[in-house]
CSV table of C-alpha atoms in Angstrom, one decimal:
chain,number,residue,atom,x,y,z
B,1,MET,CA,79.1,132.1,88.5
B,2,LEU,CA,82.3,132.1,87.5
B,3,GLY,CA,82.1,135.6,87.4
B,4,TRP,CA,80.8,135.5,91.2
B,5,VAL,CA,84.4,132.3,91.9
B,6,ALA,CA,86.9,134.8,90.2
B,7,ASN,CA,85.5,137.2,92.1
B,8,THR,CA,86.5,135.1,95.0
B,9,LEU,CA,90.0,134.4,93.4
B,10,GLY,CA,90.9,138.4,93.2
B,11,SER,CA,89.7,138.5,96.8
B,12,ALA,CA,91.7,136.2,98.2
B,13,ALA,CA,94.8,136.7,95.7
B,14,VAL,CA,94.7,140.2,97.3
B,15,GLY,CA,94.3,139.1,100.5
B,16,LEU,CA,97.5,136.4,100.5
B,17,ILE,CA,99.3,139.1,98.9
B,18,VAL,CA,98.7,141.7,101.6
B,19,GLY,CA,98.3,139.2,104.5
B,20,PHE,CA,102.5,138.0,103.7
B,21,LEU,CA,103.7,141.0,103.4
B,22,ALA,CA,101.4,142.5,107.0
B,23,LEU,CA,103.6,139.5,107.6
B,24,ALA,CA,107.0,139.6,106.2
B,25,VAL,CA,106.4,143.5,108.5
B,26,MET,CA,105.1,141.8,111.9
B,27,SER,CA,108.7,139.2,111.1
B,28,VAL,CA,110.8,141.9,111.8
B,29,VAL,CA,109.0,144.1,114.5
B,30,HIS,CA,109.1,141.0,116.6
B,31,ARG,CA,113.1,140.2,115.7
B,32,PHE,CA,113.8,143.9,116.3
B,33,TRP,CA,111.0,144.7,118.9
B,34,PRO,CA,111.0,140.6,120.7
B,35,GLY,CA,108.5,142.2,123.1
B,36,ARG,CA,105.7,143.3,121.4
B,37,ARG,CA,105.2,140.0,121.0
B,38,VAL,CA,102.7,138.8,124.1
B,39,ALA,CA,100.3,142.1,123.3
B,40,LEU,CA,99.8,141.2,119.7
B,41,ASP,CA,99.4,137.8,119.8
B,42,SER,CA,95.7,137.0,120.1
B,43,GLY,CA,95.7,133.5,120.6
B,44,ARG,CA,93.8,132.5,117.4
B,45,HIS,CA,96.8,131.4,116.0
D,1,MET,CA,29.9,156.4,114.2
D,2,SER,CA,30.7,152.8,112.3
D,3,ALA,CA,32.4,155.2,110.2
D,4,GLY,CA,35.1,156.5,112.2
D,5,LEU,CA,35.9,153.2,113.6
D,6,PHE,CA,36.2,151.6,110.0
D,7,GLY,CA,38.8,154.8,109.6
D,8,LEU,CA,40.0,154.5,113.0
D,9,LEU,CA,40.6,149.6,111.8
D,10,ASP,CA,42.1,151.2,108.6
D,11,ASP,CA,44.4,153.1,110.4
D,12,ILE,CA,45.6,150.2,112.3
D,13,ALA,CA,46.0,148.3,109.0
D,14,ALA,CA,48.5,150.6,107.1
D,15,LEU,CA,50.1,150.3,110.7
D,16,ALA,CA,50.8,146.8,110.9
D,17,ARG,CA,51.5,146.8,106.9
D,18,MET,CA,53.8,149.2,107.7
D,19,ALA,CA,54.9,147.4,110.8
D,20,ALA,CA,55.3,144.2,109.1
D,21,ALA,CA,57.1,145.9,106.0
D,22,SER,CA,59.6,147.0,108.4
D,23,LEU,CA,60.5,143.7,110.6
D,24,ASP,CA,60.7,142.5,106.7
D,25,ASP,CA,62.7,145.4,106.6
D,26,VAL,CA,64.6,144.4,109.5
D,27,ALA,CA,65.4,140.7,108.9
D,28,GLY,CA,66.5,140.9,104.6
D,29,ALA,CA,69.1,142.8,106.0
D,30,THR,CA,69.6,141.0,109.5
D,31,ALA,CA,70.6,138.3,107.6
D,32,LYS,CA,72.6,140.1,104.9
D,33,ALA,CA,74.7,140.9,107.6
D,34,SER,CA,75.5,138.0,109.1
D,35,ALA,CA,76.1,136.7,105.6
D,36,LYS,CA,78.5,138.8,105.5
D,37,ALA,CA,80.1,138.4,108.6
D,38,ALA,CA,79.8,134.9,108.6
D,39,GLY,CA,83.3,134.2,106.5
D,40,VAL,CA,84.6,134.7,109.6
D,41,VAL,CA,83.2,133.5,112.2
D,42,VAL,CA,84.3,129.3,110.4
D,43,ASP,CA,87.5,130.0,112.3
D,44,ASP,CA,87.3,130.8,115.3
D,45,THR,CA,84.2,127.8,115.8
D,46,ALA,CA,87.3,125.7,114.8
D,47,VAL,CA,90.2,127.4,117.5
D,48,THR,CA,87.6,127.4,120.3
D,49,PRO,CA,87.0,123.9,120.6
D,50,GLN,CA,91.0,124.0,121.4
D,51,TYR,CA,89.8,125.3,124.9
D,52,VAL,CA,87.9,122.3,125.7
D,53,HIS,CA,90.9,119.9,124.8
D,54,GLY,CA,91.9,117.8,127.6
D,55,VAL,CA,89.0,119.7,129.5
D,56,THR,CA,86.4,116.4,131.0
D,57,ALA,CA,83.3,115.9,129.4
D,58,GLU,CA,81.6,117.1,132.8
D,59,ARG,CA,82.7,120.8,132.2
D,60,GLU,CA,82.6,121.0,128.7
D,61,VAL,CA,79.5,122.4,128.1
D,62,PRO,CA,79.8,124.8,131.4
D,63,ILE,CA,82.2,126.8,129.3
D,64,ILE,CA,81.5,127.6,125.8
D,65,LYS,CA,78.4,128.2,127.9
D,66,ARG,CA,81.1,130.4,130.1
D,67,ILE,CA,82.6,131.4,126.6
D,68,ALA,CA,79.5,132.6,124.8
D,69,LYS,CA,77.9,134.6,127.2
D,70,GLY,CA,81.2,136.4,127.4
D,71,SER,CA,81.5,136.7,124.0
D,72,MET,CA,77.5,138.2,124.0
D,73,ARG,CA,79.0,140.4,126.6
D,74,ASN,CA,82.1,141.8,124.4
D,75,LYS,CA,79.6,142.9,121.6
D,76,LEU,CA,76.1,144.2,123.1
D,77,VAL,CA,77.7,145.4,126.4
D,78,PHE,CA,81.3,147.0,124.6
D,79,ILE,CA,81.6,146.5,120.9
D,80,LEU,CA,78.1,147.3,120.2
D,81,PRO,CA,77.7,151.2,121.7
D,82,ALA,CA,80.6,151.5,120.1
D,83,ALA,CA,80.3,150.9,117.1
D,84,MET,CA,76.3,152.9,116.4
D,85,LEU,CA,78.2,155.8,118.0
D,86,LEU,CA,81.1,156.0,115.2
D,87,SER,CA,78.0,155.5,112.5
D,88,GLN,CA,76.3,158.3,114.2
D,89,PHE,CA,78.6,161.1,114.7
D,90,LEU,CA,82.5,159.7,112.5
D,91,PRO,CA,80.9,157.5,109.6
D,92,GLY,CA,84.4,158.5,107.7
D,93,ALA,CA,85.8,156.0,110.0
D,94,LEU,CA,84.6,152.9,109.4
D,95,THR,CA,86.1,152.5,105.9
D,96,PRO,CA,89.6,152.5,107.4
D,97,LEU,CA,88.8,150.5,110.3
D,98,LEU,CA,86.7,148.5,108.3
D,99,MET,CA,90.3,147.8,105.8
D,100,CYS,CA,91.9,147.6,109.9
D,101,GLY,CA,89.8,144.1,110.5
D,102,GLY,CA,90.3,143.1,107.1
D,103,THR,CA,94.4,143.1,107.4
D,104,TYR,CA,94.3,141.7,110.9
D,105,LEU,CA,92.0,138.8,109.3
D,106,VAL,CA,94.1,138.1,106.1
D,107,TYR,CA,97.4,138.1,108.7
D,108,GLU,CA,96.5,135.8,110.6
D,109,GLY,CA,95.5,133.7,107.4
D,110,ALA,CA,99.1,134.5,106.0
D,111,HIS,CA,100.0,133.5,109.6
D,112,LYS,CA,98.3,130.2,109.6
D,113,ILE,CA,99.9,129.6,105.9
D,114,TRP,CA,103.1,129.9,106.8
D,115,GLY,CA,103.0,127.3,109.6
D,116,ALA,CA,101.6,124.7,107.9
D,117,ILE,CA,104.7,125.6,105.5
D,118,ARG,CA,106.8,125.2,108.0
D,119,GLY,CA,105.2,122.3,110.1
D,120,HIS,CA,104.5,124.8,113.6
D,121,GLY,CA,101.5,126.4,112.4
D,122,GLU,CA,99.9,125.2,115.6
D,123,HIS,CA,100.5,126.3,118.9
D,124,ALA,CA,99.9,123.9,121.1
D,125,PRO,CA,96.3,123.8,122.4
D,126,PRO,CA,95.9,124.9,126.0
D,127,SER,CA,96.8,123.0,128.5
D,128,ALA,CA,94.0,120.8,130.4
D,129,VAL,CA,92.0,122.6,132.7
D,130,GLN,CA,92.1,121.5,136.3
D,131,GLY,CA,90.4,123.3,138.8
D,132,PRO,CA,88.4,126.3,139.0
D,133,ASP,CA,91.8,128.7,138.6
D,134,ALA,CA,93.1,127.6,135.2
D,135,GLU,CA,88.7,127.2,134.3
D,136,ASN,CA,88.8,130.7,135.1
D,137,THR,CA,92.4,131.4,133.3
D,138,VAL,CA,90.8,129.0,130.1
D,139,VAL,CA,87.5,131.2,130.0
D,140,ALA,CA,89.4,135.2,130.1
D,141,GLY,CA,92.0,133.9,127.9
D,142,ALA,CA,89.4,133.1,124.8
D,143,VAL,CA,86.7,136.0,126.0
D,144,ARG,CA,89.8,137.8,125.2
D,145,THR,CA,90.9,136.2,121.8
D,146,ASP,CA,86.7,136.2,121.5
D,147,PHE,CA,86.6,140.3,121.5
D,148,ILE,CA,88.9,140.6,118.2
D,149,LEU,CA,86.4,138.8,115.9
D,150,SER,CA,83.2,140.0,117.4
D,151,ALA,CA,84.2,143.6,116.4
D,152,GLU,CA,85.0,142.1,113.4
D,153,ILE,CA,81.4,140.4,113.2
D,154,MET,CA,80.1,143.7,114.5
D,155,VAL,CA,82.0,146.5,112.2
D,156,ILE,CA,81.1,144.3,108.7
D,157,ALA,CA,77.8,143.6,110.2
D,158,LEU,CA,77.9,147.4,110.6
D,159,ASN,CA,79.3,148.1,107.1
D,160,GLU,CA,76.1,146.7,105.8
D,161,VAL,CA,73.6,148.3,107.3
D,162,ALA,CA,74.9,151.8,107.8
D,163,GLU,CA,72.6,153.9,105.0
D,164,GLU,CA,69.8,152.0,107.9
D,165,PRO,CA,68.4,154.6,109.7
D,166,PHE,CA,69.8,154.5,113.7
D,167,PHE,CA,67.1,152.4,115.6
D,168,ALA,CA,66.8,149.8,113.0
D,169,ARG,CA,71.2,149.7,112.8
D,170,ALA,CA,70.6,149.0,116.2
D,171,VAL,CA,68.2,146.3,116.3
D,172,ILE,CA,70.0,144.8,113.6
D,173,LEU,CA,73.0,144.8,114.7
D,174,VAL,CA,72.1,143.6,118.5
D,175,LEU,CA,70.1,140.4,115.9
D,176,VAL,CA,72.6,139.9,114.3
D,177,ALA,CA,75.4,139.9,117.8
D,178,LEU,CA,72.8,137.4,118.8
D,179,GLY,CA,72.5,135.1,116.5
D,180,ILE,CA,75.8,135.1,115.1
D,181,THR,CA,76.5,133.6,119.3
D,182,VAL,CA,74.1,130.9,119.2
D,183,LEU,CA,75.1,129.2,115.9
D,184,VAL,CA,79.2,129.9,116.9
D,185,TYR,CA,79.0,128.8,120.2
D,186,GLY,CA,76.0,126.5,119.6
D,187,VAL,CA,78.2,124.3,116.5
D,188,VAL,CA,81.5,124.6,119.1
D,189,ALA,CA,79.8,122.7,121.4
D,190,LEU,CA,77.5,120.1,118.9
D,191,ILE,CA,81.8,119.4,118.0
D,192,VAL,CA,83.1,119.0,120.7
D,193,LYS,CA,80.2,116.8,122.9
D,194,MET,CA,79.7,115.2,118.9
D,195,ASP,CA,83.1,112.6,120.2
D,196,ASP,CA,81.2,112.0,123.7
D,197,VAL,CA,77.8,111.1,121.3
D,198,GLY,CA,79.9,108.8,119.4
D,199,LEU,CA,81.3,106.8,121.4
D,200,ALA,CA,78.1,106.8,123.7
D,201,LEU,CA,76.8,105.4,120.6
D,202,ALA,CA,79.3,102.9,120.2
D,203,GLN,CA,78.2,101.1,123.8
D,204,ARG,CA,75.7,100.2,122.2
D,205,ASP,CA,74.3,96.6,121.6
D,206,SER,CA,73.4,97.5,117.9
D,207,PRO,CA,75.7,96.8,115.2
D,208,PHE,CA,75.0,99.5,113.2
D,209,SER,CA,74.8,102.2,116.1
D,210,GLN,CA,78.8,100.4,117.5
D,211,ARG,CA,80.1,101.0,113.6
D,212,PHE,CA,78.3,104.1,113.0
D,213,GLY,CA,79.6,105.9,117.3
D,214,ARG,CA,83.4,104.3,116.3
D,215,GLY,CA,83.0,106.5,112.7
D,216,MET,CA,82.2,109.4,114.1
D,217,VAL,CA,84.4,109.1,116.5
D,218,LYS,CA,86.7,108.5,114.8
D,219,ALA,CA,85.3,111.5,111.9
D,220,MET,CA,85.9,114.2,114.6
D,221,PRO,CA,89.8,114.5,114.0
D,222,THR,CA,89.1,115.4,110.5
D,223,VAL,CA,86.4,117.3,111.1
D,224,LEU,CA,88.1,120.1,112.8
D,225,ASN,CA,90.7,119.9,110.4
D,226,VAL,CA,88.7,121.0,107.6
D,227,ILE,CA,86.4,123.4,109.7
D,228,SER,CA,89.3,125.1,110.2
D,229,VAL,CA,91.3,124.7,106.4
D,230,VAL,CA,87.6,126.2,105.2
D,231,GLY,CA,88.6,129.0,107.7
D,232,VAL,CA,91.5,129.7,105.9
D,233,ALA,CA,90.4,129.9,103.5
D,234,ALA,CA,86.6,132.1,104.9
D,235,MET,CA,89.6,134.4,106.4
D,236,VAL,CA,91.7,135.0,102.7
D,237,TRP,CA,88.6,135.8,101.3
D,238,VAL,CA,86.9,138.2,104.1
D,239,GLY,CA,89.9,139.9,104.6
D,240,GLY,CA,90.5,139.8,101.2
D,241,HIS,CA,87.7,141.7,99.6
D,242,ILE,CA,87.5,144.0,102.9
D,243,LEU,CA,90.4,145.3,101.5
D,244,LEU,CA,89.3,145.5,97.6
D,245,GLY,CA,86.3,147.5,98.9
D,246,GLY,CA,88.6,149.4,101.0
D,247,PHE,CA,90.1,150.0,98.8
D,248,GLU,CA,87.9,151.7,96.0
D,249,ASP,CA,86.4,153.8,98.8
D,250,LEU,CA,89.3,155.7,99.9
D,251,GLY,CA,89.8,156.4,95.6
D,252,TRP,CA,92.6,153.5,95.0
D,253,HIS,CA,90.2,152.6,92.4
D,254,TRP,CA,92.8,150.3,90.1
D,255,PRO,CA,93.7,147.2,92.3
D,256,TYR,CA,89.8,146.8,92.8
D,257,GLY,CA,89.5,146.8,88.2
D,258,LEU,CA,92.4,144.5,88.3
D,259,VAL,CA,90.2,141.7,90.0
D,260,HIS,CA,86.9,143.2,87.9
D,261,ASP,CA,89.2,142.2,84.6
D,262,PHE,CA,90.1,138.7,85.9
D,263,GLU,CA,86.5,138.5,86.5
D,264,HIS,CA,85.3,139.7,83.0
D,265,TRP,CA,87.6,137.6,80.8
D,266,ALA,CA,87.2,135.2,83.0
D,267,HIS,CA,83.0,135.7,81.7
D,268,VAL,CA,84.3,135.6,78.2
D,269,TRP,CA,86.4,132.9,78.6
D,270,ALA,CA,83.3,130.9,79.6
D,271,HIS,CA,81.2,132.2,76.6
D,272,GLY,CA,84.0,131.5,74.3
D,273,TRP,CA,84.1,128.0,75.9
D,274,ALA,CA,80.6,127.2,75.7
D,275,LEU,CA,80.7,128.7,72.0
D,276,ASP,CA,82.9,126.2,71.3
D,277,GLY,CA,81.8,122.8,73.0
D,278,SER,CA,84.6,121.2,72.5
D,279,ALA,CA,88.3,121.1,75.3
D,280,ALA,CA,89.8,120.9,71.0
D,281,CYS,CA,89.5,124.3,70.9
D,282,TRP,CA,90.0,125.5,74.1
D,283,VAL,CA,93.1,127.2,72.8
D,284,GLY,CA,90.9,129.4,69.9
D,285,SER,CA,88.6,130.3,72.6
D,286,ARG,CA,91.5,131.2,74.7
D,287,THR,CA,93.4,134.0,71.3
D,288,HIS,CA,89.3,135.0,70.8
D,289,TRP,CA,88.7,136.5,74.0
D,290,VAL,CA,92.1,138.0,73.4
D,291,ARG,CA,91.1,139.8,71.0
D,292,LEU,CA,87.1,140.7,72.1
D,293,PRO,CA,87.3,144.6,73.3
D,294,SER,CA,87.8,144.6,77.3
D,295,GLY,CA,85.2,147.5,77.6
């Protein structure tokens, strides 16, 4: 059980790191290429 | 003659057993694939009710029905054939594709978390639907959004059953598509009608019904918020898990190794805690863990 929790937390940590990296990359893309915002935004957020 | 008949019956019984075993396999694999994909769908269960925000009560369910039909079309007509072709002729592309979906999920999760931290996380919900044109626009937008979610679900499910024979794989994916669409939009319909049910209860004579109905109406925003938080957590977790598995498959072992070490540490720490039996020995048990061999 605790192993599963640790695995879940580890996966979530990787998700957060990659997610925020992707967010940073997309912010830069949006700043220099604002026209792409509409196409990249799925509407789910 | 009777021996031949018994032989035939025996063959039929054997065939029936085989068919039952295959059906069992398909049902088991469908459940496994659906469970893996289920983490992804919580988010849309929270988001979809926003599409009927401000809509008259009698148009809510018809709009959700139309979105559900579009979702089913997305899965069965576009995504399923593409996924089957991919798994049959280009199975090597499955892992990178899955990782792209995983990256998109964690990006969305991070976007929502950042928005909540900065205080502008939620975009304004779609404006109230007035007239058939506006309704068509809202449904089209929701179905487009659903396409991304459906592709994520189907690729995750496909990855779980990639080893199955072609026909079984196709049947499992059709069942996953049907099951998840019915589940998601069924829950969405229940959520959007919940306040109407609460309102109807609140107008009854019984004081208990009135209190319960008012409670339901009041609880709905909280329920939606909880679903939304669980959805973000599920996105980050499922996406992270997909990425970890993908790194491992592509030969980049250290991220998964790190998580595995963490898992091992948790096991040993719990073991030390159980042996010591008291919080006073907590520090000692951690020291004990440090001295243990890692393998």
